[in-house]
Short mmCIF file of C-alpha atoms in Angstrom, two decimals:
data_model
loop_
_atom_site.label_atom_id
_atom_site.label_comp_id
_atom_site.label_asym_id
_atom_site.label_seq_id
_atom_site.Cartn_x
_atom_site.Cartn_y
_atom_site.Cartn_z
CA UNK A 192 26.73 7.19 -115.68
CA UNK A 193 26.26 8.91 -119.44
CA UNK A 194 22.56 8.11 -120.35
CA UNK A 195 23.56 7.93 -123.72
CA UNK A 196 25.09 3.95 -123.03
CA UNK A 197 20.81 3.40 -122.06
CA UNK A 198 19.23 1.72 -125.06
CA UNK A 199 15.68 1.18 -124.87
CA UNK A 200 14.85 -2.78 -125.43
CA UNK A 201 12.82 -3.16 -128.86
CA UNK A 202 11.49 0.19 -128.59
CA UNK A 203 10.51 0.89 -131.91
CA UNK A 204 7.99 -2.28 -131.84
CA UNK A 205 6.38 -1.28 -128.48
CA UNK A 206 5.85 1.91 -129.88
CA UNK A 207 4.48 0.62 -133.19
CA UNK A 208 1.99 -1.27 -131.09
CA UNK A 209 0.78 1.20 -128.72
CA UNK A 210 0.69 3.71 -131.98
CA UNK A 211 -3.27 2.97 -133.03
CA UNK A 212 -4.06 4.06 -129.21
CA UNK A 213 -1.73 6.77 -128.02
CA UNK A 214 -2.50 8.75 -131.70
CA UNK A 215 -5.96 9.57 -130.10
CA UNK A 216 -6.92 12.89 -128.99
CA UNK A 217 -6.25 13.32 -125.05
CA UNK A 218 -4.77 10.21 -124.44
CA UNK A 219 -2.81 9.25 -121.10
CA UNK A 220 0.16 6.58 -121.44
CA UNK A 221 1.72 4.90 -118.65
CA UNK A 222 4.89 3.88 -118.32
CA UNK A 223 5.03 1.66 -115.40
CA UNK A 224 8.80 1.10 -115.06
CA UNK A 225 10.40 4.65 -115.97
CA UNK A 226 14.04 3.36 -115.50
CA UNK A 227 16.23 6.15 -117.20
CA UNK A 228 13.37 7.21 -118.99
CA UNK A 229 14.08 6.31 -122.96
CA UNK A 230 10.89 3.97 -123.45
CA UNK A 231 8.98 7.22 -121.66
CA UNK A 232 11.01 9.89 -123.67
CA UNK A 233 10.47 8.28 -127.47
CA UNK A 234 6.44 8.31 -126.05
CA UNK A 235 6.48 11.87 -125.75
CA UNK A 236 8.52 12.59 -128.59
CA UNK A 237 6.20 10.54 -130.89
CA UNK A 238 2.96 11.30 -129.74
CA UNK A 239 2.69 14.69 -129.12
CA UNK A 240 -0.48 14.69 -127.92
CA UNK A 241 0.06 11.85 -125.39
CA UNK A 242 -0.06 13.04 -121.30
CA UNK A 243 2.30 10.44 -119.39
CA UNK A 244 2.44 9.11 -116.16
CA UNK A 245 5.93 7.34 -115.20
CA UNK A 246 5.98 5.36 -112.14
CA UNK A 247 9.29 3.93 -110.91
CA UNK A 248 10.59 2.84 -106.96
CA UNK A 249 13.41 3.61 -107.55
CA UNK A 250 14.41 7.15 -106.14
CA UNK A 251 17.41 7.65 -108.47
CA UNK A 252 16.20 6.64 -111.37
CA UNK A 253 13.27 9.34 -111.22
CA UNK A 254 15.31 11.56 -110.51
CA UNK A 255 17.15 11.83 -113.38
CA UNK A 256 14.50 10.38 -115.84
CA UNK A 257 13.21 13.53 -114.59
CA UNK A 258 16.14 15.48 -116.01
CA UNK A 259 15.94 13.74 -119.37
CA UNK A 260 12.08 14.53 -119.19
CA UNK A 261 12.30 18.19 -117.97
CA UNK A 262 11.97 19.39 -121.71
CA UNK A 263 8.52 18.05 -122.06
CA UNK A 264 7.07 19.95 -119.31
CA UNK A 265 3.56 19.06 -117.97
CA UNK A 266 2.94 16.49 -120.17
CA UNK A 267 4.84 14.16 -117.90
CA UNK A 268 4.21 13.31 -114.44
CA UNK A 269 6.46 11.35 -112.60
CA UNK A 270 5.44 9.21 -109.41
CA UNK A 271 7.59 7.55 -107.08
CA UNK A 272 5.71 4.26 -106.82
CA UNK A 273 6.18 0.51 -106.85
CA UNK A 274 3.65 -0.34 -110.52
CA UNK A 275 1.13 -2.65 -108.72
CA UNK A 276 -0.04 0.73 -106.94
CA UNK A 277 -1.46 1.71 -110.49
CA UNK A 278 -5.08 1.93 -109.57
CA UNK A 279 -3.69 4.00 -106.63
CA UNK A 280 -1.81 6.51 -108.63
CA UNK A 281 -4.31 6.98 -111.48
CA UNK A 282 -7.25 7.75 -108.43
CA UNK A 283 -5.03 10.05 -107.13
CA UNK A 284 -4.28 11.94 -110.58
CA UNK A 285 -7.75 12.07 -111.03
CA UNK A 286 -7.41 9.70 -114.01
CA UNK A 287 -10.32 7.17 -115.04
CA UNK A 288 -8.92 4.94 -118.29
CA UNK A 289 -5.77 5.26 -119.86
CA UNK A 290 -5.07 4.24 -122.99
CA UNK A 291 -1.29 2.97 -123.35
CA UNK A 292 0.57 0.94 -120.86
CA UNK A 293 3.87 0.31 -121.15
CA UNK A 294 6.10 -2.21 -118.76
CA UNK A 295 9.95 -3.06 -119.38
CA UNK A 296 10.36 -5.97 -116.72
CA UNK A 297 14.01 -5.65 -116.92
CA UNK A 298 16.80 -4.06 -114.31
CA UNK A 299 17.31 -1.20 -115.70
CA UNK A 300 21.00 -0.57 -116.51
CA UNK A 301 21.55 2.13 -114.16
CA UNK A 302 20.85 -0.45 -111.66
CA UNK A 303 23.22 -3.04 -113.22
CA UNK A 304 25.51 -0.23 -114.06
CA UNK A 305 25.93 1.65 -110.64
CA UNK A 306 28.50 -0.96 -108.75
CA UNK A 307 27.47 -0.25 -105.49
CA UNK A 308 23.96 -1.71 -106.18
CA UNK A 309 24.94 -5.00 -105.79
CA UNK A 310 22.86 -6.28 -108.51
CA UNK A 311 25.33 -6.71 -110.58
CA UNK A 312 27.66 -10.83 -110.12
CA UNK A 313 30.62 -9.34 -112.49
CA UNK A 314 31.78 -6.81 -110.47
CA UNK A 315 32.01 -7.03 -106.56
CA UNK A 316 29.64 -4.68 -104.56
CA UNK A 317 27.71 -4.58 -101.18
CA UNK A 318 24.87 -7.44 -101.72
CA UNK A 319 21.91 -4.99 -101.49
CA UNK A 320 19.95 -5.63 -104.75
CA UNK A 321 16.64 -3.39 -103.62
CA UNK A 322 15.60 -1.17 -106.10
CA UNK A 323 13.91 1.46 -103.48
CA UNK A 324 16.92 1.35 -101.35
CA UNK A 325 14.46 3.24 -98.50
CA UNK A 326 12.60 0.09 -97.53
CA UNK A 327 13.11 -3.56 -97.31
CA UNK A 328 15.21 -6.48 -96.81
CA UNK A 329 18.91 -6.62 -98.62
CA UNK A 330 19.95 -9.67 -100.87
CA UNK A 331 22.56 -9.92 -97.95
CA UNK A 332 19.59 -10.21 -95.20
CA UNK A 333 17.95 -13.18 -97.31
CA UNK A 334 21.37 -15.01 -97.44
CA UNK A 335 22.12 -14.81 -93.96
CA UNK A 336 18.97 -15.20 -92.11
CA UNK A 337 16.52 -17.38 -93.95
CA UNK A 338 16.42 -20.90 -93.43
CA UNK A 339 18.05 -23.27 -95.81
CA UNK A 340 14.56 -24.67 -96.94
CA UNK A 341 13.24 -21.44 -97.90
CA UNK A 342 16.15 -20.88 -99.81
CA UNK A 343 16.37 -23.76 -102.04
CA UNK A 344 12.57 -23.23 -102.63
CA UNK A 345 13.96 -19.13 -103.76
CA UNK A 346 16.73 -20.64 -106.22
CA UNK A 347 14.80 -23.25 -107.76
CA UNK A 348 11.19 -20.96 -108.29
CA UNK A 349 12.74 -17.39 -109.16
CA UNK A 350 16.11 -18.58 -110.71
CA UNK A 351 15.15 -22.04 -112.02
CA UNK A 352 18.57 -23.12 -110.51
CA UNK A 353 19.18 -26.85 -110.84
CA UNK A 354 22.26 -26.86 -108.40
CA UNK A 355 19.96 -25.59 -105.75
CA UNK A 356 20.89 -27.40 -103.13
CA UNK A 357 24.68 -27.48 -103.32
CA UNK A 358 24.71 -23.88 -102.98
CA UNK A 359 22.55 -23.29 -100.42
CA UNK A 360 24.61 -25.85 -98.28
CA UNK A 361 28.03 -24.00 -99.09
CA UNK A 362 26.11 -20.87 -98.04
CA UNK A 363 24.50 -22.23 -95.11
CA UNK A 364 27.94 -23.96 -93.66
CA UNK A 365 29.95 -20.16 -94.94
CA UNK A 366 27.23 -17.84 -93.25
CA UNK A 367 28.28 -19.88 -89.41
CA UNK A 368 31.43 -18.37 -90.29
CA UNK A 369 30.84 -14.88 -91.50
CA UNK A 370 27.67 -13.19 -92.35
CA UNK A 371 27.93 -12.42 -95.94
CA UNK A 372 28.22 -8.72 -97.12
CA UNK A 373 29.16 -8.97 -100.82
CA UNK A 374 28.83 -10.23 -103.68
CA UNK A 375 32.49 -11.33 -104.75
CA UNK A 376 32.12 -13.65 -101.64
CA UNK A 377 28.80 -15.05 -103.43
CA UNK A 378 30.26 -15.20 -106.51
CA UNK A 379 33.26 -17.30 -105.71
CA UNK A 380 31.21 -19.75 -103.33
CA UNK A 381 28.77 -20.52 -106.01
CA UNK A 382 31.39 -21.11 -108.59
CA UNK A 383 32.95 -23.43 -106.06
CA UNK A 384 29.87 -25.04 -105.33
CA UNK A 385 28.80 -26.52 -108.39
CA UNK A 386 30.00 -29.66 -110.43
CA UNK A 387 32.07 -29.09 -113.52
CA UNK A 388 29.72 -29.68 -115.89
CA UNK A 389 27.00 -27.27 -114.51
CA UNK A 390 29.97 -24.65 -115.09
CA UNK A 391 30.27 -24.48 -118.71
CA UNK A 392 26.63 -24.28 -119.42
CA UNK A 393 24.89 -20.41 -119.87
CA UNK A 394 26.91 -17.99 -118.65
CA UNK A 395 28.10 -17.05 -115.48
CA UNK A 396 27.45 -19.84 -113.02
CA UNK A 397 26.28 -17.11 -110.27
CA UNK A 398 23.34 -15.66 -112.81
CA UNK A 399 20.65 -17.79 -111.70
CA UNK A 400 21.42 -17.06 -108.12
CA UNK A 401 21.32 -13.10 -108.33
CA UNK A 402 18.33 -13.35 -110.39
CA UNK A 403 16.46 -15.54 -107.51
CA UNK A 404 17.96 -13.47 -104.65
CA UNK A 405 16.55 -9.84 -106.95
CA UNK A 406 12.94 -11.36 -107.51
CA UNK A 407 12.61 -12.07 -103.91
CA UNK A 408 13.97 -8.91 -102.41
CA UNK A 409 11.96 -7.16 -104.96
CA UNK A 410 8.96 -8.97 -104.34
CA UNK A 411 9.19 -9.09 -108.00
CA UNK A 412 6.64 -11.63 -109.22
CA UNK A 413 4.07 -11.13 -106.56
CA UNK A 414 3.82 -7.19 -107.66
CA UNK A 415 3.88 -8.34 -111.17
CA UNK A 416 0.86 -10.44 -110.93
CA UNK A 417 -0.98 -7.89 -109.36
CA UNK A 418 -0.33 -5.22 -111.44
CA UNK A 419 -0.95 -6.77 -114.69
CA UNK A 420 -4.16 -7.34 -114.17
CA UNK A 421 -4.81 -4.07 -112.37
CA UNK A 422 -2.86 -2.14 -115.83
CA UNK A 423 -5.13 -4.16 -117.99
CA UNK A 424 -8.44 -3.16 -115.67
CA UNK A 425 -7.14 0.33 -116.15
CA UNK A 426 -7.28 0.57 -120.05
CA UNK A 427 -9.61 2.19 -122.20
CA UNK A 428 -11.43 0.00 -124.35
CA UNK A 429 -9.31 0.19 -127.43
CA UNK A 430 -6.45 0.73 -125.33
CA UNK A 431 -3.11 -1.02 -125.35
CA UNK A 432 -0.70 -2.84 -123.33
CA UNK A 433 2.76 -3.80 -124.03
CA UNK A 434 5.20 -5.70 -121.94
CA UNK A 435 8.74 -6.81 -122.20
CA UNK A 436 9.70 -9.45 -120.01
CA UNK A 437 13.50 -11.40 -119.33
CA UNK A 438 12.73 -14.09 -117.73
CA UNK A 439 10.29 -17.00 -118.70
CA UNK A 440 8.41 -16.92 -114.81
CA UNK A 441 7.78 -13.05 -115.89
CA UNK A 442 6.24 -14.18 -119.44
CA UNK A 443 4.65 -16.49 -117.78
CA UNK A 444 2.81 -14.90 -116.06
CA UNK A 445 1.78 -12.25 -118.46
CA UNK A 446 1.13 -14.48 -121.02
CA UNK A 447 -1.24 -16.13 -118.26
CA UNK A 448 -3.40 -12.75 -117.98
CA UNK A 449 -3.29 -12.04 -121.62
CA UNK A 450 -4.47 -15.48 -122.66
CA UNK A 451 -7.63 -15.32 -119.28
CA UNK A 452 -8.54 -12.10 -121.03
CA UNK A 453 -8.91 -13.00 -124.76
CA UNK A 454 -10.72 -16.25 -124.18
CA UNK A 455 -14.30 -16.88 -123.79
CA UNK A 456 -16.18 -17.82 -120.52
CA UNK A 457 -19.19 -18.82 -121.60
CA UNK A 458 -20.09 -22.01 -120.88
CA UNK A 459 -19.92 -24.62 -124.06
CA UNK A 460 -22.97 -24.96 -126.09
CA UNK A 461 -24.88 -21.87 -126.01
CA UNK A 462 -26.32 -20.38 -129.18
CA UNK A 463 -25.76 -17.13 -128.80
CA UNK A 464 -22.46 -15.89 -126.55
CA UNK A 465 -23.87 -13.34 -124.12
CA UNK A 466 -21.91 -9.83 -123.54
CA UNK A 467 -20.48 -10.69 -120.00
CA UNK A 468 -18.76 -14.15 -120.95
CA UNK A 469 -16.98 -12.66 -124.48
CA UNK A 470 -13.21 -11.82 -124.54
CA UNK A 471 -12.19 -8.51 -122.93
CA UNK A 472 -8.66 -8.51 -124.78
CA UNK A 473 -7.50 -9.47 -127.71
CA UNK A 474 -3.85 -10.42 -128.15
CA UNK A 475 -1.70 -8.29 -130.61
CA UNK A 476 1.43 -10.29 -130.86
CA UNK A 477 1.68 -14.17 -132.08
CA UNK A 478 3.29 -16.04 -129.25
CA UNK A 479 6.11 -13.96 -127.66
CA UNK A 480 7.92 -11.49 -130.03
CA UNK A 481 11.67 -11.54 -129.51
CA UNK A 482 14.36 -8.88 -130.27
CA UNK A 483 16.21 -8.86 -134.02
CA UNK A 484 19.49 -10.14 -134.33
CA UNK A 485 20.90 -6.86 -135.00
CA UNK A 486 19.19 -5.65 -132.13
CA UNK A 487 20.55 -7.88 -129.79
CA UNK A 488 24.47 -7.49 -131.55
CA UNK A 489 24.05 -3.63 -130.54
CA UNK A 490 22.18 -4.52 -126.92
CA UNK A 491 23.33 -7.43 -125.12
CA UNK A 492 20.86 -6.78 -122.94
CA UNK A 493 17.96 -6.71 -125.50
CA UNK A 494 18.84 -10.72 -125.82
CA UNK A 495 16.65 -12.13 -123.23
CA UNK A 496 13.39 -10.25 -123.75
CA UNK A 497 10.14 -11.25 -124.87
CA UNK A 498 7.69 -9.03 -126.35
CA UNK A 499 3.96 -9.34 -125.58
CA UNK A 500 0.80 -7.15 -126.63
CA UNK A 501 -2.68 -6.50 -126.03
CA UNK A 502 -5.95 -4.46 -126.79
CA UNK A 503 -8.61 -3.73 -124.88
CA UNK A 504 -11.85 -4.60 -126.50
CA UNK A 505 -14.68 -4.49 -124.44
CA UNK A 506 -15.82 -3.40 -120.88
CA UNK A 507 -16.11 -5.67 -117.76
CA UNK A 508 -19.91 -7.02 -117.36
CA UNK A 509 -20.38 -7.11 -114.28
#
């Protein structure tokens, strides 16, 4: 796959708004979901300064991120590592505060890209859909041994499918028959599956479904709520955090942690606001930012994402 077709999703604005950060002396920027490496490659190139650390589970897309980074020596350390193991990684680099983060929530196109992946609903492939392919259960495994209960609750939470049910049944009353293996099969039952008029609405019919079978293989929202938190516990004060989400559970969420952090606990009515109860973040973007229009007419893929920032403005208390 040529990594010049790889596009980095708004990259010039998460750069502008890590800038004021990552132009200090000695500063360390993560980039917790290394992908093919551009987001991590326009870092380097535009900080010069700036160490990196890239984390990414994904075993093939390190490897050649790693090519792509191999010009920039020592300044960039790659770690094979799912991103809620931050704190983890940065202990074991010897690393106290950073003070850039950088996450790209999407599936990166290598993944969508590479057929045999399964991730992908236009093209037919294995149904694997794990982005470390060394551990785990497939998308195939979750449609042909959970119970019909626990997938409904999968489709409606992670893909906000309203045709939940109907296709669960079709796959339930298929699976008796044959396991299923790929994702043509999937494709074709789902499309079958639903009324007309749930057809013509947003796409292809299967998206919803692939998205709710890739969050739960992926473990995908219960990582991201843990390392959010954790990448914002890591930061400098000062630092900055950046995230790019696709999907409204993932902005969600962030949004969530960003909003806890840059209010207030104190409780009402007190004079003066002591240290401990005063915001720890304040937000750098209004609301979600989303991609330009000319952005998303040269990246499709740019359409769905959401922009969110945040600094880092005082310590815990304790």
């Amino acid at each position: 796959m040529s990594q010049s077709r790889h596009v980095p999703v708004m990259l010039q604005r998460c750069l502008d708004l890590l800038a004021p950060a990552l132009e200090r002396p000695g500063a360390v920027a993560v980039d917790c979901t290394l992908g093919l490496g551009g987001h991590s490659e326009a870092l380097l190139a535009r900080f010069p300064q700036v160490r990196l650390v890239a984390l990414d589970r994904d075993k093939e897309a390190l490897r050649l991120s790693g090519e792509r980074l191999a010009p920039y020596g020592e300044r960039a350390t790659l770690v094979h590592a799912v991103y809620d193991e931050l704190p983890e990684v940065l202990d074991r680099l010897g690393i106290a505060r950073v003070q850039g983060v950088l996450f790209d929530l999407g599936v990166s196109s290598m993944q969508l890209d590479e057929a045999d992946r399964g991730f992908a609903y236009a093209q037919d492939a294995p149904l694997d859909m794990r982005m470390d392919q060394t551990t785990g259960v497939s998308a195939a495994e979750v449609l042909n041994t959970y119970p019909a209960g626990e997938l409904v609750r999968i489709l409606r939470a992670y893909g906000e499918e309203k045709q939940a049910k109907r296709i669960v049944a079709a796959v339930v009353r298929e699976r008796e028959k044959e396991p299923f293996s790929n994702s043509a099969r999937l494709v074709e039952l789902i499309r079958d599956a639903l009324p007309q008029a749930a057809k013509r609405t947003g796409g292809n019919p299967a998206k919803r479904t692939f998205q709710a079978l890739r969050i739960e293989v992926n473990g995908e929202l219960s990582v991201l709520e843990r390392a959010i938190p954790a990448a914002v516990k890591a930061l400098d004060v000062g630092g900055r955090i950046a995230v790019l989400s696709y999907h409204s559970l993932e902005d969600r969420l962030v949004k969530q942690v960003f909003a806890a952090g840059a209010a207030g606990t104190a409780p009402p009515g007190l004079p003066v606001v002591p240290e401990q109860y005063q915001p720890r973040l304040k937000l750098l973007t209004r609301g979600a930012e989303l991609p330009t229009e000319e952005e998303v007419a040269e990246n499709r893929r740019a359409a769905p994402a959401r922009l969110r920032g945040a600094q880092r403005i005082r310590e815990d208390v304790e």
